[in-house]
Coordinates of C-alpha atoms in Angstrom, one line a residue:
Chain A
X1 CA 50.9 33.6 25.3
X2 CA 49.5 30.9 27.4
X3 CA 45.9 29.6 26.8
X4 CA 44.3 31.3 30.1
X5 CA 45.4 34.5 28.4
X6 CA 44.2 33.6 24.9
X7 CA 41.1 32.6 26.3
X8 CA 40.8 36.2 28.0
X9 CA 41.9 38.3 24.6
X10 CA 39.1 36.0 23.0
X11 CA 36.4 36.4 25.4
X12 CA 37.2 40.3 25.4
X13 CA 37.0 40.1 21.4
X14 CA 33.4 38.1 21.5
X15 CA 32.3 40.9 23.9
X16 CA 32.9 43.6 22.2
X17 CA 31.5 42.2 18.7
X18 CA 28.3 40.8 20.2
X19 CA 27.9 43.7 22.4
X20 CA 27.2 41.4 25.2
X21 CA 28.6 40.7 28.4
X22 CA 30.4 37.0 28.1
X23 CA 31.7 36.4 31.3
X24 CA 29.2 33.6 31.9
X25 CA 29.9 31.7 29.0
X26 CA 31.2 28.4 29.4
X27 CA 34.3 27.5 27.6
X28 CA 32.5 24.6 25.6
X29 CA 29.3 26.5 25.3
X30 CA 27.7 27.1 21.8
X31 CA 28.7 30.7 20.2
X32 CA 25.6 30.8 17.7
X33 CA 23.0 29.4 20.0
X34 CA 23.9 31.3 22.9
X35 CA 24.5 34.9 21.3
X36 CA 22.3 34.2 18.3
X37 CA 24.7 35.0 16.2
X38 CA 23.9 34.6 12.0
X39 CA 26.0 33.2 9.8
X40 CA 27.6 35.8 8.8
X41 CA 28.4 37.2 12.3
X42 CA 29.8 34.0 12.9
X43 CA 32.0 34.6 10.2
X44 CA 32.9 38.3 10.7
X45 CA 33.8 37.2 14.7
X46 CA 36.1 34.3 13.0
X47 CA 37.8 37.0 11.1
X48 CA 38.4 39.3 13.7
X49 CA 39.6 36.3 15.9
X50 CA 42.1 35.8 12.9
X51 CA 43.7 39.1 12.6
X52 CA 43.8 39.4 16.3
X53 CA 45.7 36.7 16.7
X54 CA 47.7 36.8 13.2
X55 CA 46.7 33.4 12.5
X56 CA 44.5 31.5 9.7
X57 CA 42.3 28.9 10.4
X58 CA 42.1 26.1 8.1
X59 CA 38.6 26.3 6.0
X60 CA 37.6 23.4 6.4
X61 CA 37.9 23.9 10.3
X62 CA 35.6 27.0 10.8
X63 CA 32.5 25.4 10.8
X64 CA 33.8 23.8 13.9
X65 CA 35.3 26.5 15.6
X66 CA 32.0 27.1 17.9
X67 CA 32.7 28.0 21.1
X68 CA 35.5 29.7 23.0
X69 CA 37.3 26.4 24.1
X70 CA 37.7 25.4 20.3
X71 CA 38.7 29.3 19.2
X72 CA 41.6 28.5 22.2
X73 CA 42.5 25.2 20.6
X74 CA 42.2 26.3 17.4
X75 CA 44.8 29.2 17.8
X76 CA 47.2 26.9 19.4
X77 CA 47.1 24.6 16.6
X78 CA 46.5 27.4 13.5
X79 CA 49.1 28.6 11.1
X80 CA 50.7 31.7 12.0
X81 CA 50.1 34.3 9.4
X82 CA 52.8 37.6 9.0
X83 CA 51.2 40.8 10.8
X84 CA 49.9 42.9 7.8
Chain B
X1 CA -16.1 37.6 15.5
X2 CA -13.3 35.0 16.2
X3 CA -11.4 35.5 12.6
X4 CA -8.5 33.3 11.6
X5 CA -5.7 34.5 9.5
X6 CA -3.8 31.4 8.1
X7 CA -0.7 31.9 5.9
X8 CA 0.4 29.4 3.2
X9 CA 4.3 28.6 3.7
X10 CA 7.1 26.0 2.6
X11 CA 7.6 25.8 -1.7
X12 CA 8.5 22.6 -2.5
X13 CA 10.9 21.9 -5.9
X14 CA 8.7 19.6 -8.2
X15 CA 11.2 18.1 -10.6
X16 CA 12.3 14.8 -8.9
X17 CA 16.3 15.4 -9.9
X18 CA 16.2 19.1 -8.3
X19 CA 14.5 18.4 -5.6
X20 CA 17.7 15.5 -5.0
X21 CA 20.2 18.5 -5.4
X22 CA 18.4 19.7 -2.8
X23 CA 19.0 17.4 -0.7
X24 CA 22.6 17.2 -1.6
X25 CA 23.9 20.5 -2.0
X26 CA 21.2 22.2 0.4
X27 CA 23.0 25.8 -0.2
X28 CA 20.6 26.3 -3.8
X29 CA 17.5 26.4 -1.7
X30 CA 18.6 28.2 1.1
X31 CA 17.3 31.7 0.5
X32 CA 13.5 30.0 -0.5
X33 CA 13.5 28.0 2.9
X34 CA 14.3 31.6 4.3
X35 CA 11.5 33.1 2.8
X36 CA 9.3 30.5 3.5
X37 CA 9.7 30.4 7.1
X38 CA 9.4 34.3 7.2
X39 CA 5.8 35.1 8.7
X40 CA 2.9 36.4 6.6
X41 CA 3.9 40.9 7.4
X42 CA 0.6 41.1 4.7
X43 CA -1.4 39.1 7.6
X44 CA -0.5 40.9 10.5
X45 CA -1.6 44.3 8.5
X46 CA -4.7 42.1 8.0
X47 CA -4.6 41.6 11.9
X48 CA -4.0 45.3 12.6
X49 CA -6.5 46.6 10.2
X50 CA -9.3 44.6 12.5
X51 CA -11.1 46.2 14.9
X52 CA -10.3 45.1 18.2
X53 CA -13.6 43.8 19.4
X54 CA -12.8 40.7 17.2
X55 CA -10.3 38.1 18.3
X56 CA -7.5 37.5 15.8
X57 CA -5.4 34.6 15.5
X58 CA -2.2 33.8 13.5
X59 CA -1.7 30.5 12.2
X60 CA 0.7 28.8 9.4
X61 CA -0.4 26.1 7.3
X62 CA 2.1 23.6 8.4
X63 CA 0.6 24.2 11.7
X64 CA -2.9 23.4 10.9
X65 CA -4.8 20.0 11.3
X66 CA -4.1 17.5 8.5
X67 CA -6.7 16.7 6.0
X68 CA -8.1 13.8 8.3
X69 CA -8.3 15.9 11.2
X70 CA -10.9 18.6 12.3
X71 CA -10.0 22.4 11.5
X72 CA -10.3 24.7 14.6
X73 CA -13.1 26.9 14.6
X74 CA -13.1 30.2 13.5
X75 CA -16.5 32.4 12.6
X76 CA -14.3 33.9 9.3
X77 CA -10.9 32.6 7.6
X78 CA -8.3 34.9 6.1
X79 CA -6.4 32.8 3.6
X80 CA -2.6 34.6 2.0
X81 CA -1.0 32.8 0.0
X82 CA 2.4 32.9 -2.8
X83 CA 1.4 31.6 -5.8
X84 CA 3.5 27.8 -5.8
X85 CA 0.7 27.2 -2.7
X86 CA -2.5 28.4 -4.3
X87 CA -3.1 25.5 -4.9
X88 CA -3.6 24.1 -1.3
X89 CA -5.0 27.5 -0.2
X90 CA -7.5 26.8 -2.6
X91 CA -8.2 23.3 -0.9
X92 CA -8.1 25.1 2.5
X93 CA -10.8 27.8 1.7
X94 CA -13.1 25.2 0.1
X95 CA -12.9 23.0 3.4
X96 CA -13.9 25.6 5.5
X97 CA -16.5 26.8 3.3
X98 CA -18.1 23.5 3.4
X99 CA -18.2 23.9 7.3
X100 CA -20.2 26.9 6.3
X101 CA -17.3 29.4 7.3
X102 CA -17.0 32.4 5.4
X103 CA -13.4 32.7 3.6
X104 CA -11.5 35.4 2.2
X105 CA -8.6 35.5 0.0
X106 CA -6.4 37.6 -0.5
X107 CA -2.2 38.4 -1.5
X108 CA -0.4 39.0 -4.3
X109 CA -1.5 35.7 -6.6
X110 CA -5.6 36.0 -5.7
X111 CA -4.8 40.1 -6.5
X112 CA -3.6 38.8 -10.4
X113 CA -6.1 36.4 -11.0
X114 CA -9.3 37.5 -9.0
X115 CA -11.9 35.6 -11.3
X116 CA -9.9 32.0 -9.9
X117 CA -9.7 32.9 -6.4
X118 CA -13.2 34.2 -6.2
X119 CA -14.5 30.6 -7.1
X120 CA -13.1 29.3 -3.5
X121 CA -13.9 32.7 -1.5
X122 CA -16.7 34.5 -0.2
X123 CA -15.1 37.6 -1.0
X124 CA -11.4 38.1 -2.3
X125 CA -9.6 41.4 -1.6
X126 CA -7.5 42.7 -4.2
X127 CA -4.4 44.6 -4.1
X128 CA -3.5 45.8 -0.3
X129 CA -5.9 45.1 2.5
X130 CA -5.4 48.8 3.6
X131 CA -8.7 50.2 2.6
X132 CA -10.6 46.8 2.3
X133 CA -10.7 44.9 5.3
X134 CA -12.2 47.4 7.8
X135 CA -15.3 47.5 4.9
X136 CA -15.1 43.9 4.7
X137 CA -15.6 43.6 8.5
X138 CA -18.7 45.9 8.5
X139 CA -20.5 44.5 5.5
X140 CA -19.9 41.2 6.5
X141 CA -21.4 42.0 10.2
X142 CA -24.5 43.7 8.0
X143 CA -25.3 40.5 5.8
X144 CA -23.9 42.1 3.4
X145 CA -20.6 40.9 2.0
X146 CA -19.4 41.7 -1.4
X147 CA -17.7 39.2 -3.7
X148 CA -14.7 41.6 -4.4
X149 CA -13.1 44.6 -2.0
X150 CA -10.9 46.7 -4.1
X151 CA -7.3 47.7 -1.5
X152 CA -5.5 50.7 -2.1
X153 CA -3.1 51.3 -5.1
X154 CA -1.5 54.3 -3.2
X155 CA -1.0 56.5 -0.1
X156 CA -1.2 53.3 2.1
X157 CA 1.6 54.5 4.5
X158 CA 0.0 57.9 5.0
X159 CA -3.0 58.6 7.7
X160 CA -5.5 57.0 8.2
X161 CA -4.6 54.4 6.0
X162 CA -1.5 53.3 7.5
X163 CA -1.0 50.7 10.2
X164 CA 1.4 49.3 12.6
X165 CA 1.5 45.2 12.1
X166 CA 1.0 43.2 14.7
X167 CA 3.7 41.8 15.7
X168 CA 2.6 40.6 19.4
X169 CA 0.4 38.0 17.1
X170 CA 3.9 35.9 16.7
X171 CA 5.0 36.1 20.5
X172 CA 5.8 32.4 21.0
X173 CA 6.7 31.3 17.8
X174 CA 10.3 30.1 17.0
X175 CA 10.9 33.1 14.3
X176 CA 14.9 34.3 14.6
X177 CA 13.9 36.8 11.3
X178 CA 11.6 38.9 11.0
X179 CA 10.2 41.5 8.5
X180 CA 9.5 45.0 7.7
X181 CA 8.4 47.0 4.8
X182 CA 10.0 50.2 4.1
X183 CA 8.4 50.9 0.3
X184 CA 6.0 49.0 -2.5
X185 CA 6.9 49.0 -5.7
X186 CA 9.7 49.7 -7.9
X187 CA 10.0 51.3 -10.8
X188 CA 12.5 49.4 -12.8
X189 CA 9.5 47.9 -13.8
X190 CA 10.9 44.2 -15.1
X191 CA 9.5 41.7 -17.3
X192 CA 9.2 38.8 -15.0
X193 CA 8.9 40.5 -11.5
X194 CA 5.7 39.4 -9.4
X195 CA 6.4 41.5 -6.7
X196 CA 4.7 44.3 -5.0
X197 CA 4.8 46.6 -8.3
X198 CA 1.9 44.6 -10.0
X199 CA -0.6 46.2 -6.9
X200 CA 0.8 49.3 -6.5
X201 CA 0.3 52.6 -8.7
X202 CA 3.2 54.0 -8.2
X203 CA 6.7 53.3 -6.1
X204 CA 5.4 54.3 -2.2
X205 CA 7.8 55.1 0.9
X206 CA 7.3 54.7 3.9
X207 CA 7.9 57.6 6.7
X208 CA 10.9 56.5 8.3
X209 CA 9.9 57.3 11.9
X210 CA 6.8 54.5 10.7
X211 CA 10.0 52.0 10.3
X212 CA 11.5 52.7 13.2
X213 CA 8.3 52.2 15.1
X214 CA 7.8 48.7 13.9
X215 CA 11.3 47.6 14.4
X216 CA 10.8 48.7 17.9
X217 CA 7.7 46.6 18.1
X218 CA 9.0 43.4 16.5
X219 CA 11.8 43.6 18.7
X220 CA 9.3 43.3 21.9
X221 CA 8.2 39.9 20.6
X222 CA 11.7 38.6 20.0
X223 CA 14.8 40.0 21.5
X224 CA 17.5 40.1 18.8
X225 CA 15.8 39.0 15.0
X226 CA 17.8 39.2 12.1
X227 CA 14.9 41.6 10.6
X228 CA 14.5 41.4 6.5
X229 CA 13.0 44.3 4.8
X230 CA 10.1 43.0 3.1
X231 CA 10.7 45.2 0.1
X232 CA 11.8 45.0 -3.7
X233 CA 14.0 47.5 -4.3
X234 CA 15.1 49.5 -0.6
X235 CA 17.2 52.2 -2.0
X236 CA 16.2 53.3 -5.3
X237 CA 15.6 57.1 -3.6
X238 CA 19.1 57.8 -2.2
X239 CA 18.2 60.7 0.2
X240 CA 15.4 58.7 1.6
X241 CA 17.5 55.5 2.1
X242 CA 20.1 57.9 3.8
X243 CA 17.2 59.1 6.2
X244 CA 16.5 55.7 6.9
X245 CA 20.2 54.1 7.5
X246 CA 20.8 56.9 9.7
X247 CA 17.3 56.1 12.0
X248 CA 18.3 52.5 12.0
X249 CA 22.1 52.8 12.8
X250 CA 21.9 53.5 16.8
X251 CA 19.9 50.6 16.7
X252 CA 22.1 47.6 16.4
X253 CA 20.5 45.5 14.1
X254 CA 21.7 43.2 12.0
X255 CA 19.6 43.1 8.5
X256 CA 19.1 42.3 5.2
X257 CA 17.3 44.2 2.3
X258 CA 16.7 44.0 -1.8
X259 CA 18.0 46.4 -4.4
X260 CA 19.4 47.3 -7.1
X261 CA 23.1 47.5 -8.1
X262 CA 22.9 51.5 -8.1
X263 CA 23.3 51.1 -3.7
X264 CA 27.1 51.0 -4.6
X265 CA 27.3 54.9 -6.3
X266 CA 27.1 56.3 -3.2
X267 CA 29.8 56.0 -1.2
X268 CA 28.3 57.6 1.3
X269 CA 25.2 55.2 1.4
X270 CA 27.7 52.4 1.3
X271 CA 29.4 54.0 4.5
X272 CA 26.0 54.1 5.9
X273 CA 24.7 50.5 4.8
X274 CA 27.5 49.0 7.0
X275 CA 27.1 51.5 9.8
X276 CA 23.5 50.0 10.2
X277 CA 23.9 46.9 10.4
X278 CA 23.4 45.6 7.2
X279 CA 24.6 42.1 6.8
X280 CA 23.6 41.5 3.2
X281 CA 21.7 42.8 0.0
X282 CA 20.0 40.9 -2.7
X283 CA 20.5 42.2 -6.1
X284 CA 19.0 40.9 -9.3
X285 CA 21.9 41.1 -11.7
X286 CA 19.7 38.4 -13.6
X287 CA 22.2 37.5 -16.1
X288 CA 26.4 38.3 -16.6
X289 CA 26.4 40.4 -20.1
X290 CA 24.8 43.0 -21.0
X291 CA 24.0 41.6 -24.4
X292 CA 21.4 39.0 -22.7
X293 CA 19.6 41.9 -20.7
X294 CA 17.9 43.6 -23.4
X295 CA 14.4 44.4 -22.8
X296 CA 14.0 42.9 -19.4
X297 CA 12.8 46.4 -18.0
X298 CA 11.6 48.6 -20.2
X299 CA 13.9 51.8 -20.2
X300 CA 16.7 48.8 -20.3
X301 CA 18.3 49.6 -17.2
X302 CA 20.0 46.5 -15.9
X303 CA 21.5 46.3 -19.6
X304 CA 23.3 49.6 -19.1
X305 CA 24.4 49.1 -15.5
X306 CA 25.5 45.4 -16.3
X307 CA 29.0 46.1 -17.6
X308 CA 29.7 47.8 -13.8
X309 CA 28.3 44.8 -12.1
X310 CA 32.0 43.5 -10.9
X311 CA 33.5 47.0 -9.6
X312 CA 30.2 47.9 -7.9
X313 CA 30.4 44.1 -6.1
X314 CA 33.9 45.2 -5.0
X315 CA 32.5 48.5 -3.7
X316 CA 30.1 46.8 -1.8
X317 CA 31.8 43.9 -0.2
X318 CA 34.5 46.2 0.8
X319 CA 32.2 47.7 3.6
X320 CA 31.7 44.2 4.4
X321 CA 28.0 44.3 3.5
X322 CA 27.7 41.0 1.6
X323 CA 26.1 40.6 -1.8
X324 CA 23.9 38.3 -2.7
X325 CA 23.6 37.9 -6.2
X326 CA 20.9 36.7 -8.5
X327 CA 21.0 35.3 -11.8
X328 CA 18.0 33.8 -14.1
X329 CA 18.5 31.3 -16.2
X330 CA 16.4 30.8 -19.3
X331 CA 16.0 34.4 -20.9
X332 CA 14.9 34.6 -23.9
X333 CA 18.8 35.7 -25.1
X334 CA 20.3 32.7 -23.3
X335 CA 21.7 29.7 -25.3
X336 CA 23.5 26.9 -23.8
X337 CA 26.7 28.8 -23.1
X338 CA 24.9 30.6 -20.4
X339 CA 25.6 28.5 -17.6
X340 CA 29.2 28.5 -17.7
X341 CA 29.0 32.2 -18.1
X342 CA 27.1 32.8 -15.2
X343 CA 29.8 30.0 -13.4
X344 CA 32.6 32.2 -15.0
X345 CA 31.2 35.6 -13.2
X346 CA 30.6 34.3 -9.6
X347 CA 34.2 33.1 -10.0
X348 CA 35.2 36.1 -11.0
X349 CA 33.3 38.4 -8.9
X350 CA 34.1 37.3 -5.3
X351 CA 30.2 37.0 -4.2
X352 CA 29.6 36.0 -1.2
X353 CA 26.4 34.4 -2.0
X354 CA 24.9 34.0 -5.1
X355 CA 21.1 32.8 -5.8
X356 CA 20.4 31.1 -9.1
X357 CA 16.2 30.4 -10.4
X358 CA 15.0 29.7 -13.3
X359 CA 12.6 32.2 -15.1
X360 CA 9.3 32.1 -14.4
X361 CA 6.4 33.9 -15.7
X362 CA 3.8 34.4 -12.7
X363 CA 0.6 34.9 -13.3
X364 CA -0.2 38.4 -14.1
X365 CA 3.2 39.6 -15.2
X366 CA 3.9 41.6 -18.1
X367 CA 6.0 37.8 -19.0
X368 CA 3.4 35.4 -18.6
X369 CA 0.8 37.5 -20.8
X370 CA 4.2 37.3 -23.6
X371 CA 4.8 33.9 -23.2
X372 CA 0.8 33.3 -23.4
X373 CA 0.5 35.1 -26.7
X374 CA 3.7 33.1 -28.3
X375 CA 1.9 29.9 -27.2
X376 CA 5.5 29.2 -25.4
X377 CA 3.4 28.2 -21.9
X378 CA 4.2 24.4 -21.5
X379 CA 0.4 23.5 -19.6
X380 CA -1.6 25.6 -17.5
X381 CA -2.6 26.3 -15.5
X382 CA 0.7 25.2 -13.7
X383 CA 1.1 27.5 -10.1
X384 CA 2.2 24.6 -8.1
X385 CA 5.1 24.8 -10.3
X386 CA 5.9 28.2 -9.9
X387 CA 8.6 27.8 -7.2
X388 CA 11.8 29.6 -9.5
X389 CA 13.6 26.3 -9.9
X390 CA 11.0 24.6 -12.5
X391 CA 10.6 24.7 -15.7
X392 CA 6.9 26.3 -16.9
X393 CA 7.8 27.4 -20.6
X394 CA 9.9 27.1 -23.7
X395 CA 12.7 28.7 -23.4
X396 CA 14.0 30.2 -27.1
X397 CA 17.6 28.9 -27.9
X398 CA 17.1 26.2 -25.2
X399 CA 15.5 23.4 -24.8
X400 CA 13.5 22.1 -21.6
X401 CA 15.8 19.3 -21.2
X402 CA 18.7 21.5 -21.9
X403 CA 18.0 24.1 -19.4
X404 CA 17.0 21.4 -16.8
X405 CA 20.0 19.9 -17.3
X406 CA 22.2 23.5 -17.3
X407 CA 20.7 24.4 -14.3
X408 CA 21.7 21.0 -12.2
X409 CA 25.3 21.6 -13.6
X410 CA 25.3 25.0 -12.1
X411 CA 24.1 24.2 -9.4
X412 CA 26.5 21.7 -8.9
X413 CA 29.7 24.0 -9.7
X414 CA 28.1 27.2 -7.8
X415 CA 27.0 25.0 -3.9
X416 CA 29.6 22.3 -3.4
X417 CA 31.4 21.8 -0.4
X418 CA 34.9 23.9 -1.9
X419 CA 32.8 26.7 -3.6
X420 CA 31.1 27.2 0.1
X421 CA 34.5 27.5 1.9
X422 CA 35.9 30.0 -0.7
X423 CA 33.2 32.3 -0.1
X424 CA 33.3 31.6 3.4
X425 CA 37.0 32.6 3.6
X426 CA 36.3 35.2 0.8
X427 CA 34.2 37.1 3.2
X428 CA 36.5 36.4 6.2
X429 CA 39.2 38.6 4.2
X430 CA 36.8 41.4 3.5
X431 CA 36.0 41.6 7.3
X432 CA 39.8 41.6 8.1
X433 CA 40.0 44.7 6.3
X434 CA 36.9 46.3 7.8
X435 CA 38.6 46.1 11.4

């Protein structure tokens, strides 16, 4: 999968969990700030990103992973994880 | 009249070494900064209770001149404040006073200790201002204000004594949370709680159509708030709470709530708890045995429930509603192997977030009038200090310095930088499920 069509799957996925239409986001723009997201909703969309993508983000990376260019670069460079 | 309503906010830690944790490991005072920077839901009652040919205004403390400057005018000052604040409130009231503005307090601390308040008022209200104000209002118009308006103890959600808050007092303002109150009271009744119980006769529910109105409102002022319902224990009537989740769950929020550990036998409350929206609940598990819960509430509830605590976690979590847990530290059964118990448990239990305080007896509680009578009360009066993280008393198979010390350890092993990624990732894994 290339990273225009990762991009795409993730942009679908922060969609559909915000309930908001995304299309406008740009690719370095702030997740949090711009939907408002909580903490925890930051989290849960980290999660699903994850199982999606059957990879696992290093821990001490998620704080970081704040907008959809760093989700696309993070998934390049995670470790893939077995499909459950 | 031109009346403003000013609410005391921000607790500040007093002893010099917390108050560095705090600063280090910001986590442990997370939950306080959240409450303080809620806005005053007992004000804009205030606001709503007022007859609209007055002009209301909304301020909060930080907001207000400093002590050098000149206060804005109003022709009568509503003063709420929490207890750790009544200090400045105090200071606040007797300002304007000397300007020869007429001040009332009111809230939960002036509702304890009345005689204290009423030496900086004009006239304090006690308990709820449903049922006070509006009199307030007209005597004062009359020349005749009373030193004391007695609130209402009950039936404040019913007609005519109910009212919508208002919300549109807080359009502007930088709030992203926002609260609600569903019920007053709760009848576990415990030792040290200095919550709504201690002015209300009896546990009180609010119609849930009444909830739904509000939410509705708040959300005109800002578009998506995290709301927090302003109550102490949400679900203690299961049918009701039902009632409730199933009003709020076509309405995409995202929320938080307090309760008691009993939300997890009901799987179908559970199912509805996540449904709705609910990112988080607060339960006071106070302490990880059973053996160091006796007597906290009267019927000794928490002490039966306690040995459940971990499996009813589980349940919850697994909806992916989070739970915060809190422990208090300094109970009269706690010695100093307490704090690596408590450590112990949150390993064990897989919380997500997990709020540790240190007793303290508020004025007016059933604990403060104990501790008074056992001469255990280290100076008082001492309500600057009442912000859950000092030390106000002597503890029993503890000293000061030992639970000071305890506590700064915990704190240590519960909000460092690996702990916060665990339950971080922790909750990751229970949302992978819930997709």
């Amino acid at each position: 999968m290339n990273d225009e069509e990762v991009e795409r799957l993730v942009r679908a996925l922060l969609g559909e969990l915000s309930k908001r239409d995304v299309s406008a986001l740009g690719r370095d723009e702030d997740l949090v700030e711009h939907l408002g997201l909580d903490s925890l909703q930051g989290l849960s969309f980290l999660a699903a990103v994850e199982k999606r993508f059957q990879v696992r983000f290093p821990d001490e990376r998620l704080s970081a992973l704040r907008s959809v260019g760093a989700l696309v670069e993070g998934i390049g460079s995670a470790k893939k994880e077995p499909a459950a | 009249m031109r009346i403003g309503l000013i609410a005391m906010s921000g607790v500040r830690v007093h002893n010099p070494e917390l108050a560095a944790l705090g600063v280090s490991l910001p986590q442990f005072v997370s939950r306080g900064k959240v409450i303080a920077s809620l806005p005053s839901l007992g004000l804009l009652t205030v606001a709503a209770l007022t007859p609209h040919e007055h002009e209301v205004l909304y301020r909060e403390y930080p907001d207000l001149p400093s002590a050098e400057q000149e206060l804005e005018h109003f022709d009568l000052v509503g003063i709420s404040s929490f207890t750790a604040q009544i200090g400045e409130a105090y200071a606040l009231a007797d300002r304007y006073r000397a300007l020869g503005v007429p001040v009332v307090l009111g809230g939960l601390h002036v509702s304890l200790m009345p005689d204290e308040a009423a030496r900086h008022a004009d006239a304090i209200v006690v308990n709820g201002a449903e049922g006070a104000w509006p009199r307030l209002l007209q005597d004062l118009a009359a020349g005749k204000l009373q030193p004391r308006y007695e609130g209402l103890r009950a039936r404040v959600f019913e007609e005519p004594n109910y009212v919508l808050p208002r919300f549109e007092l807080l359009r502007g303002r930088p709030y992203n949370r926002l609260t609600v109150q569903t019920s007053r009271g709760c009848p576990l009744d415990c030792e040290f709680c200095a919550a709504s119980l201690r002015i209300t006769s009896s546990f009180q529910q609010k119609p849930v159509d009444k909830v739904v109105a509000e939410i509705r409102a708040a959300r005109e002022v800002s578009a998506q708030p995290f709301f927090e319902l302003a109550d102490d224990n949400t679900f203690i009537n299961k049918k009701w709470g039902k009632e409730l989740l199933r009003a709020l769950r076509p309405l995409g929020l995202r929320w938080f709530t307090e309760t008691d550990i009993s939300v997890a036998d009901d799987e179908e409350l559970l199912e509805l708890l996540a449904e709705s929206g609910c990112a988080q609940v607060l339960i006071g598990l106070e302490s990880p045995d059973s053996g160091s819960l006796a007597s906290l509430d009267p019927h000794n509830w928490k002490q039966r429930r306690c040995d459940d605590y971990l499996r009813a976690i589980e349940r919850i979590q697994a909806r992916g509603v989070s739970v915060n847990g809190c422990f208090i530290l300094g109970l009269d059964s706690h010695g100093p192997d307490i704090f690596e118990k408590v450590r112990d448990f949150v390993t064990r239990s897989g919380l997500i977030e997990v709020q540790v305080t240190v007793q303290t007896p508020f004025p007016g509680t059933p604990l403060h009038g104990r501790l008074k009578r056992e001469g255990r009360l280290l100076a008082e009066p001492y309500w600057d200090r009442c912000t859950l993280f000092d030390v106000t008393y002597a503890p029993l198979h503890l000293s000061v310095a030992e639970l000071e010390a305890g506590m700064r350890w915990l704190f240590s092993e519960l909000y460092n930088e690996r702990e916060f990624l665990q339950r971080k990732r922790r909750y990751m894994e229970l949302m992978k499920r819930r997709f």
